[in-house]
C-alpha positions as a Python dict, from the first residue, in 0.01 Angstrom:
ca = {
    (1, 'M'): (0, 0, 0),
    (2, 'S'): (-155, -180, 296),
    (3, 'I'): (-448, -55, 500),
    (4, 'E'): (-226, 9, 803),
    (5, 'S'): (11, 233, 607),
    (6, 'E'): (-290, 405, 446),
    (7, 'E'): (-432, 473, 794),
    (8, 'L'): (-102, 614, 914),
    (9, 'K'): (-71, 835, 607),
    (10, 'N'): (-428, 972, 615),
    (11, 'G'): (-476, 952, 990),
    (12, 'S'): (-811, 775, 960),
    (13, 'A'): (-946, 425, 914),
    (14, 'P'): (-1161, 331, 615),
    (15, 'K'): (-1525, 422, 683),
    (16, 'I'): (-1781, 149, 735),
    (17, 'Y'): (-2138, 256, 665),
    (18, 'S'): (-2449, 103, 820),
    (19, 'E'): (-2706, -84, 612),
    (20, 'A'): (-2969, 179, 696),
    (21, 'F'): (-2739, 459, 578),
    (22, 'K'): (-2665, 279, 250),
    (23, 'K'): (-3036, 220, 188),
    (24, 'Q'): (-3113, 585, 263),
    (25, 'V'): (-2851, 704, 11),
    (26, 'V'): (-2989, 465, -254),
    (27, 'K'): (-3344, 584, -182),
    (28, 'E'): (-3244, 950, -224),
    (29, 'F'): (-3063, 874, -550),
    (30, 'E'): (-3350, 669, -697),
    (31, 'R'): (-3605, 935, -607),
    (32, 'G'): (-3398, 1178, -814),
    (33, 'L'): (-3322, 1411, -525),
    (34, 'F'): (-2945, 1408, -576),
    (35, 'T'): (-2678, 1288, -817),
    (36, 'K'): (-2410, 1043, -706),
    (37, 'A'): (-2155, 1326, -684),
    (38, 'E'): (-2390, 1538, -472),
    (39, 'L'): (-2454, 1247, -235),
    (40, 'R'): (-2080, 1182, -202),
    (41, 'R'): (-2021, 1546, -107),
    (42, 'R'): (-2327, 1572, 116),
    (43, 'Y'): (-2247, 1263, 326),
    (44, 'K'): (-1867, 1271, 280),
    (45, 'I'): (-1865, 926, 120),
    (46, 'A'): (-1513, 821, 28),
    (47, 'G'): (-1451, 646, -303),
    (48, 'N'): (-1628, 652, -637),
    (49, 'S'): (-1744, 290, -624),
    (50, 'C'): (-1942, 292, -299),
    (51, 'I'): (-2269, 435, -428),
    (52, 'P'): (-2276, 229, -753),
    (53, 'R'): (-2214, -86, -545),
    (54, 'W'): (-2496, 8, -307),
    (55, 'L'): (-2728, 77, -600),
    (56, 'K'): (-2670, -272, -737),
    (57, 'K'): (-2722, -430, -395),
    (58, 'Y'): (-3011, -226, -252),
    (59, 'G'): (-3161, -48, -553),
    (60, 'K'): (-3501, -117, -704),
    (61, 'F'): (-3370, -80, -1058),
    (62, 'T'): (-3118, -273, -1267),
    (63, 'Y'): (-2781, -103, -1295),
    (64, 'Q'): (-2511, -190, -1546),
    (65, 'D'): (-2187, -334, -1415),
    (66, 'K'): (-1974, -116, -1639),
    (67, 'L'): (-2048, 193, -1841),
    (68, 'T'): (-1790, 118, -2109),
    (69, 'I'): (-1857, -135, -2381),
    (70, 'G'): (-1502, -264, -2383),
    (71, 'R'): (-1236, -258, -2648),
    (72, 'P'): (-1382, -204, -2996),
    (73, 'M'): (-1363, -481, -3250),
    (74, 'K'): (-1131, -449, -3547),
    (75, 'D'): (-1426, -455, -3787),
    (76, 'P'): (-1646, -148, -3729),
    (77, 'Q'): (-1948, -316, -3891),
    (78, 'S'): (-1926, -613, -3653),
    (79, 'Q'): (-1893, -373, -3362),
    (80, 'R'): (-2199, -176, -3478),
    (81, 'I'): (-2403, -495, -3521),
    (82, 'K'): (-2308, -608, -3171),
    (83, 'E'): (-2408, -269, -3025),
    (84, 'L'): (-2741, -272, -3211),
    (85, 'E'): (-2815, -627, -3095),
    (86, 'A'): (-2750, -522, -2734),
    (87, 'Q'): (-2979, -218, -2776),
    (88, 'L'): (-3248, -438, -2931),
    (89, 'A'): (-3231, -685, -2641),
    (90, 'K'): (-3262, -399, -2393),
    (91, 'K'): (-3560, -251, -2578),
    (92, 'E'): (-3731, -591, -2593),
    (93, 'Q'): (-3697, -622, -2214),
    (94, 'E'): (-3837, -270, -2171),
    (95, 'L'): (-4128, -359, -2399),
    (96, 'L'): (-4212, -663, -2185),
    (97, 'V'): (-4208, -444, -1873),
    (98, 'F'): (-4436, -185, -2034),
    (99, 'K'): (-4679, -453, -2153),
    (100, 'K'): (-4693, -594, -1800),
    (101, 'I'): (-4756, -246, -1655),
    (102, 'I'): (-5040, -192, -1902),
    (103, 'E'): (-5185, -534, -1822),
    (104, 'I'): (-5179, -460, -1448),
    (105, 'A'): (-5324, -112, -1498),
    (106, 'E'): (-5609, -250, -1711),
    (107, 'R'): (-5685, -517, -1453),
    (108, 'E'): (-5663, -289, -1147),
    (109, 'L'): (-5831, 19, -1297),
    (110, 'K'): (-6077, -178, -1512),
    (111, 'V'): (-5999, 48, -1809),
    (112, 'E'): (-5916, -60, -2162),
    (113, 'I'): (-5583, 99, -2248),
    (114, 'V'): (-5479, -104, -2551),
    (115, 'K'): (-5727, -95, -2837),
    (116, 'K'): (-5807, -429, -2995),
    (117, 'S'): (-5702, -460, -3358),
    (118, 'G'): (-5980, -370, -3599),
    (119, 'S'): (-6163, -150, -3351),
    (120, 'K'): (-6260, 203, -3452),
    (121, 'Q'): (-6136, 504, -3264),
    (122, 'S'): (-6398, 711, -3087),
    (123, 'K'): (-6462, 1062, -3215),
    (124, 'K'): (-6485, 1350, -2971),
}
């Protein structure tokens, strides 16, 4: 079905949203104010793929391309190993981020967060 016939059928042209509007929607979502469904209803955003596309383009976080993991392998053990390897890679990336946050916090706040190995814990 072409866009012209779609316009004639629905009586309206596809909506084009401004960059500022898209960024505002992404900001509201990332602040946790609304879910994607609530934002779609609130701003009358047509289509399920608009907001996820905007999140990837304008968002501060990393968003997955697809939520599904694809067709399962014939061997369940191989599939499980693949899933665990993907989870491990994700956790390793998260660990690097957390270590960097701690490093920055220690430097900026001049507070020792991570205890050195072999040090004794203070008693209160």
